[in-house]
Coordinates of C-alpha atoms and ligand atoms in Angstrom, one line a residue:
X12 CA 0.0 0.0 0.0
X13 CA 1.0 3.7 -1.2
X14 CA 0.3 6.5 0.9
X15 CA 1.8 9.5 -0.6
X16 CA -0.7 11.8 -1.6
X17 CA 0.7 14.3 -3.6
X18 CA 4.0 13.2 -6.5
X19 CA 4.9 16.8 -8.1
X20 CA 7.1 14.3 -10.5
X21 CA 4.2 13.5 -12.3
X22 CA 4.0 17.1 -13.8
X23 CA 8.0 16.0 -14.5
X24 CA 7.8 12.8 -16.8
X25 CA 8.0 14.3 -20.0
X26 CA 9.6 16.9 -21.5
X27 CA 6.4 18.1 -23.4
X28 CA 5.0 18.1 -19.8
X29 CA 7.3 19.7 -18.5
X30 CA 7.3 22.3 -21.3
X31 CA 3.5 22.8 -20.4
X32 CA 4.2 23.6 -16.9
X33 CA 7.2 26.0 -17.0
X34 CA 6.1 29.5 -15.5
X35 CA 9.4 31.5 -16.8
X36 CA 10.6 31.3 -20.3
X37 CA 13.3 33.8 -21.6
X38 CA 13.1 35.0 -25.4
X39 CA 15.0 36.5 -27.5
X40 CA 12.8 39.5 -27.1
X41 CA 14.0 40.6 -23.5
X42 CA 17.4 41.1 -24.2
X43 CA 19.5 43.8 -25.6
X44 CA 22.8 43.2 -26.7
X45 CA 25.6 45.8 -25.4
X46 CA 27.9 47.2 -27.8
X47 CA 31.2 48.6 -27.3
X48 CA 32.8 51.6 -30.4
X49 CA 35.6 52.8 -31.2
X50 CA 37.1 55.2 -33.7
X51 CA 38.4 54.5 -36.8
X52 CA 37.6 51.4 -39.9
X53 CA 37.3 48.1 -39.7
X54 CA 38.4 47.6 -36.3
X55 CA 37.0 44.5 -35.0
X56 CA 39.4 43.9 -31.9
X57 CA 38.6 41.3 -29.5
X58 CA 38.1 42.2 -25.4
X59 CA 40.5 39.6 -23.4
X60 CA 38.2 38.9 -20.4
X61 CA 34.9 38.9 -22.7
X62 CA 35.8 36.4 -25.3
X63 CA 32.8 36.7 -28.1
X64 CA 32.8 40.8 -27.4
X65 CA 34.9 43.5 -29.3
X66 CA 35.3 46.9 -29.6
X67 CA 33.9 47.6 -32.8
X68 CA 34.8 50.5 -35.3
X69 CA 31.4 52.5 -36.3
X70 CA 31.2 50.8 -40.1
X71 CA 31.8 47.4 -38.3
X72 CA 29.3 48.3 -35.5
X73 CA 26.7 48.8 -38.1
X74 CA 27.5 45.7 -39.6
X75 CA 27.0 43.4 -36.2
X76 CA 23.7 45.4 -35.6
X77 CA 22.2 44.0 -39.1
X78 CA 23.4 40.4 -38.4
X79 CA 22.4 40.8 -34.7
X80 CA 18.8 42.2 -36.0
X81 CA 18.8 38.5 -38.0
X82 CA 19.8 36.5 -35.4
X83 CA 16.6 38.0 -33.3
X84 CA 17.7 40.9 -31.5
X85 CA 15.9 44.2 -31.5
X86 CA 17.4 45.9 -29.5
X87 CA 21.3 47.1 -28.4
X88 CA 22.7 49.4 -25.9
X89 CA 25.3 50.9 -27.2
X90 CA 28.9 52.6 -25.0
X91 CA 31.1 54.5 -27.4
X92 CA 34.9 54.9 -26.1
X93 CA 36.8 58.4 -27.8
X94 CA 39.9 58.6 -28.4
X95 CA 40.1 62.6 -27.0
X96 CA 39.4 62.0 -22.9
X97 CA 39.0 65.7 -21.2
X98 CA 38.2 67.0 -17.6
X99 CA 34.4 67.5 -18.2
X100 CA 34.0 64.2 -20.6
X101 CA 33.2 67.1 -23.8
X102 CA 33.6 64.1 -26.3
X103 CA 29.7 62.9 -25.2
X104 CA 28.0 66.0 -26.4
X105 CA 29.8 66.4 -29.5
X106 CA 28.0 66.4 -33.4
X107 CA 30.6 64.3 -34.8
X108 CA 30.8 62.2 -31.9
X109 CA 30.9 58.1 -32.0
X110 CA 27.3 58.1 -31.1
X111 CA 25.6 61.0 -32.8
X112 CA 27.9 59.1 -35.9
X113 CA 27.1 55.6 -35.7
X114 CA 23.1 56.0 -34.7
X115 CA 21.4 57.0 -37.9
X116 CA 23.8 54.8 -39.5
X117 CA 22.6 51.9 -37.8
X118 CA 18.9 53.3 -38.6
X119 CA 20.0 53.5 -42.0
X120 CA 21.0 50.2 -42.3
X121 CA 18.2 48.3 -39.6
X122 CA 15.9 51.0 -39.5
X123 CA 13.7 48.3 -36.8
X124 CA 16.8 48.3 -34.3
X125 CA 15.9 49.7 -30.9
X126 CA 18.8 51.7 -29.7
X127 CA 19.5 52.6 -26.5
X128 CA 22.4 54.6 -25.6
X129 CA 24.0 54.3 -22.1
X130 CA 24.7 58.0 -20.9
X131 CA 27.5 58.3 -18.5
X132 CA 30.7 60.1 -18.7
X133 CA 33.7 58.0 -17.5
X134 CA 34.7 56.4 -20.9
X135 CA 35.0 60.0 -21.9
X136 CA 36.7 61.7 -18.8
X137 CA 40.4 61.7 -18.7
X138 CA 40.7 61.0 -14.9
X139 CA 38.1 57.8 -15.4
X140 CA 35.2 58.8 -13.4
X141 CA 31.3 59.2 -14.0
X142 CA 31.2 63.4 -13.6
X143 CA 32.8 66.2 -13.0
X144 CA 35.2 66.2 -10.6
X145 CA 36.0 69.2 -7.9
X146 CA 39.2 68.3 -5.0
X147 CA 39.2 65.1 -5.6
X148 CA 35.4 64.4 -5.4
X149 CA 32.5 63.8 -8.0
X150 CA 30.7 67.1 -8.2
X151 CA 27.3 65.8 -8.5
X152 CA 25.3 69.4 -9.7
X153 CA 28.3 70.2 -12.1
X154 CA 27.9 67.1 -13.6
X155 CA 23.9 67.2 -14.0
X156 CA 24.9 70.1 -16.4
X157 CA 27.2 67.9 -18.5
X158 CA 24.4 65.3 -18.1
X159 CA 21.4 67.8 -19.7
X160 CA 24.0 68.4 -22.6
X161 CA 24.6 64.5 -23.5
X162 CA 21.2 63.9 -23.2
X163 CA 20.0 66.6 -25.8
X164 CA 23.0 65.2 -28.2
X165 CA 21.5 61.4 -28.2
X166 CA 18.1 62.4 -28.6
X167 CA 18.8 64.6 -31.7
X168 CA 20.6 62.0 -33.2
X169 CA 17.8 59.5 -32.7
X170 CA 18.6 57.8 -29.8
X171 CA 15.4 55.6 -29.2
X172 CA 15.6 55.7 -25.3
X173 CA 18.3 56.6 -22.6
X174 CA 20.1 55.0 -20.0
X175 CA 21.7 57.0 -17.9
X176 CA 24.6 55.1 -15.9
X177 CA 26.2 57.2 -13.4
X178 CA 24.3 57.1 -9.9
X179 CA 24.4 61.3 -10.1
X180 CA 21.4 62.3 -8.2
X181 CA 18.7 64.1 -10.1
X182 CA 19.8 63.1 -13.4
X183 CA 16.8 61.2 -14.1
X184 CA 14.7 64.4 -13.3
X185 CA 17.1 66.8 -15.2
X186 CA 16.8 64.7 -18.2
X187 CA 13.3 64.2 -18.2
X188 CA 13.3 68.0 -18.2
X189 CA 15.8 69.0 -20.9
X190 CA 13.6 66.2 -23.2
X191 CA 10.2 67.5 -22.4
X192 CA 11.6 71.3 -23.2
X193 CA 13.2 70.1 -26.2
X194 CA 10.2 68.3 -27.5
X195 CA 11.2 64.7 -26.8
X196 CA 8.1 63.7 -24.8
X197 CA 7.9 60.2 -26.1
X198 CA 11.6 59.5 -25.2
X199 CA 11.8 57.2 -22.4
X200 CA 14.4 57.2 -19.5
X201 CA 16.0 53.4 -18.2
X202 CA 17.1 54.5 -15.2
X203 CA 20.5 52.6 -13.8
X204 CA 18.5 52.9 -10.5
X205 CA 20.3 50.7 -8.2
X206 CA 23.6 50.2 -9.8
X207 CA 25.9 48.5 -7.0
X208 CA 29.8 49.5 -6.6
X209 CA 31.0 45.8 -8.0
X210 CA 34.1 44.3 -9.4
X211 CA 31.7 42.8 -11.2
X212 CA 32.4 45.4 -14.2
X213 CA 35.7 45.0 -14.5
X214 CA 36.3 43.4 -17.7
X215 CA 33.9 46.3 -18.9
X216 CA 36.1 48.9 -17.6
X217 CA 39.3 46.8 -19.7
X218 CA 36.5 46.8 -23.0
X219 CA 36.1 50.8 -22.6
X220 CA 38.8 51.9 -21.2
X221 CA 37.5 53.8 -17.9
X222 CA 38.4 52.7 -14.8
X223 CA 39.1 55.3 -12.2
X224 CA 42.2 57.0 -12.5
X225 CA 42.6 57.6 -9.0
X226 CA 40.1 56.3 -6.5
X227 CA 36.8 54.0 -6.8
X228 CA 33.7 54.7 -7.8
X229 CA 32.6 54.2 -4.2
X230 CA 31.2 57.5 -3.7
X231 CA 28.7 57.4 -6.4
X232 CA 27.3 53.9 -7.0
X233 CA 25.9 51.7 -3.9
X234 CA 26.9 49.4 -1.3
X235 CA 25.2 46.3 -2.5
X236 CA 25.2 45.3 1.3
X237 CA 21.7 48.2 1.2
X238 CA 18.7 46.5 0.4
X239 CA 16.6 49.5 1.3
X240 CA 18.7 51.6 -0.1
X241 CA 18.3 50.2 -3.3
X242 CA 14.7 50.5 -2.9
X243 CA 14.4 54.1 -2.0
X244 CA 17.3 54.6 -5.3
X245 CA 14.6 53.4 -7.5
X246 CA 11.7 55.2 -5.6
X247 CA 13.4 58.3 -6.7
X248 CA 14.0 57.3 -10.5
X249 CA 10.6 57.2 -10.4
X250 CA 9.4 60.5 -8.9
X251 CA 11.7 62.2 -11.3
X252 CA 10.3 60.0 -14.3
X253 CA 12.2 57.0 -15.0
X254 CA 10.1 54.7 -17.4
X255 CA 12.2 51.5 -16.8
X256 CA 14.3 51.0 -13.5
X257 CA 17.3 49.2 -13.3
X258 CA 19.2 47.0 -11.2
X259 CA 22.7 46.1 -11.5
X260 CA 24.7 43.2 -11.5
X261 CA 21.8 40.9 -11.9
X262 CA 22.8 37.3 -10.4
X263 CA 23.7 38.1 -7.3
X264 CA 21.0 40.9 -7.1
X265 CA 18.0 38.6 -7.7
X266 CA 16.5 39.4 -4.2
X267 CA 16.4 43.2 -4.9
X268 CA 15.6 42.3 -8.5
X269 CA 12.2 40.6 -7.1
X270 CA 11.8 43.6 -4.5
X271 CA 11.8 46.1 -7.0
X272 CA 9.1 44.2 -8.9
X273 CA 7.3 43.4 -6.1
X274 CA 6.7 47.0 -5.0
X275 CA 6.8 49.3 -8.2
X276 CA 4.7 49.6 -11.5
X277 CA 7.6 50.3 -13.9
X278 CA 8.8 47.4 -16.0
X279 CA 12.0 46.1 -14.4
X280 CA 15.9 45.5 -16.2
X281 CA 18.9 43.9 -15.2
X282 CA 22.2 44.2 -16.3
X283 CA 23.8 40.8 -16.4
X284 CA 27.7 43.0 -16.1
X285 CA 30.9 42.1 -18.0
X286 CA 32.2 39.8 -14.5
X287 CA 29.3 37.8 -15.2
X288 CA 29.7 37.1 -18.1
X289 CA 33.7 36.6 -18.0
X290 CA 33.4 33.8 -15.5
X291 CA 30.8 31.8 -17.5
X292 CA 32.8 32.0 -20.6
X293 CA 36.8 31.0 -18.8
X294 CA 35.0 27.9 -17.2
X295 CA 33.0 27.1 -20.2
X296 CA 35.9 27.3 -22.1
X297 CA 37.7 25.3 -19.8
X298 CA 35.3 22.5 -20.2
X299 CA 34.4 22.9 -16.2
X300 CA 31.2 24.1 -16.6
X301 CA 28.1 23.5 -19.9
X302 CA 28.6 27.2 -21.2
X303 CA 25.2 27.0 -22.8
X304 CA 23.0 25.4 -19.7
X305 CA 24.6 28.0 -17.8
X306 CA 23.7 30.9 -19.7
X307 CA 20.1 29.6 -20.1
X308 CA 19.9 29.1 -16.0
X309 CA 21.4 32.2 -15.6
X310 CA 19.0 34.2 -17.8
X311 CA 16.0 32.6 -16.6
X312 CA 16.9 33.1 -13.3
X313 CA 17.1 36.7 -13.4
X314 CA 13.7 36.4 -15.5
X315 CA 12.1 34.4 -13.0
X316 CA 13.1 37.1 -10.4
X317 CA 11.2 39.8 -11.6
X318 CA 13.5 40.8 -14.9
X319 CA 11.3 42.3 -17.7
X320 CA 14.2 43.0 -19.6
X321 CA 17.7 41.9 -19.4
X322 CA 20.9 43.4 -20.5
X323 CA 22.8 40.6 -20.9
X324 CA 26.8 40.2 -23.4
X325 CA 24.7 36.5 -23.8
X326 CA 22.0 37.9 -26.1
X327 CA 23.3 36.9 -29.7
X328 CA 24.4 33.0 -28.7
X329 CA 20.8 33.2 -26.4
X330 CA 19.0 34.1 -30.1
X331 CA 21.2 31.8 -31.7
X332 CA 20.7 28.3 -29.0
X333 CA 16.7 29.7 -29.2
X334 CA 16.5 30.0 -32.8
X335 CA 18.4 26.3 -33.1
X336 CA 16.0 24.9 -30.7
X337 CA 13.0 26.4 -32.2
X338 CA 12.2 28.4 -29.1
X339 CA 12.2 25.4 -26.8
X340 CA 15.5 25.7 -25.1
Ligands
LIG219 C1 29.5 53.2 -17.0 C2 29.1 51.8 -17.0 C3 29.7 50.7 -16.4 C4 28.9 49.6 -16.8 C5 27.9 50.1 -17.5 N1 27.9 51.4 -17.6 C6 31.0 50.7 -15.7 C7 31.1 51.2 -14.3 O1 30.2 51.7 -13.8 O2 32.2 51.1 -13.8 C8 29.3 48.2 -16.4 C9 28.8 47.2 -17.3 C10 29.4 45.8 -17.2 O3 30.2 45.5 -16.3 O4 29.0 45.0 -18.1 N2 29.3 53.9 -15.8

């Protein structure tokens, strides 16, 4: 005689069962792909701790985006790194700069891409950090003017929405403002709302170029030991706008992750960061870990957590596996 009443196998026998049953399934739709340019032609030069990443050159740049737009992904998010580095970060508001050049090239050649342009100033300040700095120290109100100007720049050249990077406080409000003035109603704001201080973005800083001259980024971005914190972060994106609220790294941030969806009406990101992706790709490629499982764990996780939308280095080989298994990965 069997007593047990309940057997959650059963719903676990087959994998079209099991298909039927699964609550969380990531497509190719969620993700934007990040993409790092540089100056110059055909430069298609390969990041050392992000194997399958490269800085690209802007002809090159538009090149991946139509192959990327093939392989299933709408949308990128796109970091330019200038040559010229200055006090104030001057390269960002420029006409002729590597964004205002490569976006309506991109929409020339894919006019469906979505592009998102991160807005932050340390790949274009000499000394390496988000703003403007005063004694040693980010000026936070000097830099929301450096902010407005950047802001303007991507949204005349057809920047599709804005993701503004540097934990400055009010620079979600001051951008909402300079758009609104400036006609730009329909814009929308991803706010990098709880963006943690993490040596989790350290092969990005290698891929762009921008890590601190002097100092850590400490005073700016959070302690990702504040949970509350990160909370009232987003809170304020909010009141001053944001459409989309971030949080950042996303694995190890799942619990704020399903707090932020939990208590807010905004759709919800996550930026699966350069470390993240680094360590999946040296143990995959050391044959210690399934590189593909992996990623597909990893991206449903942060999914499952409360991730409308994920930023994730992953998104072409996710399209690709997706695509190859006919959307049943
Ligand atoms: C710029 C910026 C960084 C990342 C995104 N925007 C670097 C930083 O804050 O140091 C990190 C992304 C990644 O690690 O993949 N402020």
């Amino acid at each position: 005689m069997n007593y047990l009443s309940h057997r959650p196998r059963r719903l676990r026998s087959s994998p079209i069962l099991r298909s039927l049953v699964r609550e969380t399934r990531v497509t190719p739709s969620n993700l934007i792909m990040p993409l790092f340019i540089v100056p110059g032609d055909k430069v298609k030069l390969e990041i050392k701790s992000m194997p399958g990443q490269y800085n690209w050159s802007i002809d090159l740049a538009v090149e991946k985006c139509v192959e990327l737009y093939k392989a299933g992904i709408r949308s990128v998010l796109l970091f330019a790194i200038p040559d010229l580095k200055d006090d104030s970060g001057s390269a960002s508001w420029q006409k002729d700069g590597i964004i205002q050049r490569v976006i309506p090239l991109i929409k020339k050649a894919v006019p469906e891409m979505f592009i998102v342009t991160d807005l932050c100033f340390c790949e274009y300040t000499s000394h390496g950090h988000c703003g403007v700095m005063r004694d040693g120290k980010l000026d936070n109100d000097a830099t929301l003017e450096g902010i407005v100007k950047q802001t303007l720049s991507h949204a005349q050249h057809g920047a599709d929405m804005i993701a503004p990077s540097g934990m400055i406080d009010g620079c979600v409000g001051a951008m909402r403002h300079v758009l609104d003035e400036n006609g730009f109603h329909e814009l929308p704001i991803m706010g990098y709302s709880a963006k943690m201080a993490s040596a989790f973005y350290g092969p990005f800083r290698e891929a762009s170029q921008c890590a601190p001259q002097v100092g850590d980024r400490k005073s700016y971005q959070m302690d990702g030991a504040n949970r509350r914190e990160a909370l009232r972060e987003v809170q304020l994106d909010i009141e001053q706008g944001a459409d989309i609220v971030m949080v950042k790294p996303a694995s190890l941030f799942l619990d704020i992750i399903r707090e932020v969806k939990d208590n807010f009406l905004v759709p919800v990101a996550a930026y699966n960061v350069s470390g993240e992706y680094a360590m999946v790709k040296a143990a995959g490629a050391n044959g210690w870990i399934d590189e593909r499982k992996i990623m597909l764990e990893t991206l449903t996780s942060i999914k499952r957590a409360g991730a409308d939308i994920i930023i994730t280095y992953f998104a072409e080989d996710f399209a690709r596996a997706y695509a190859e298994s006919g959307g049943e990965l």
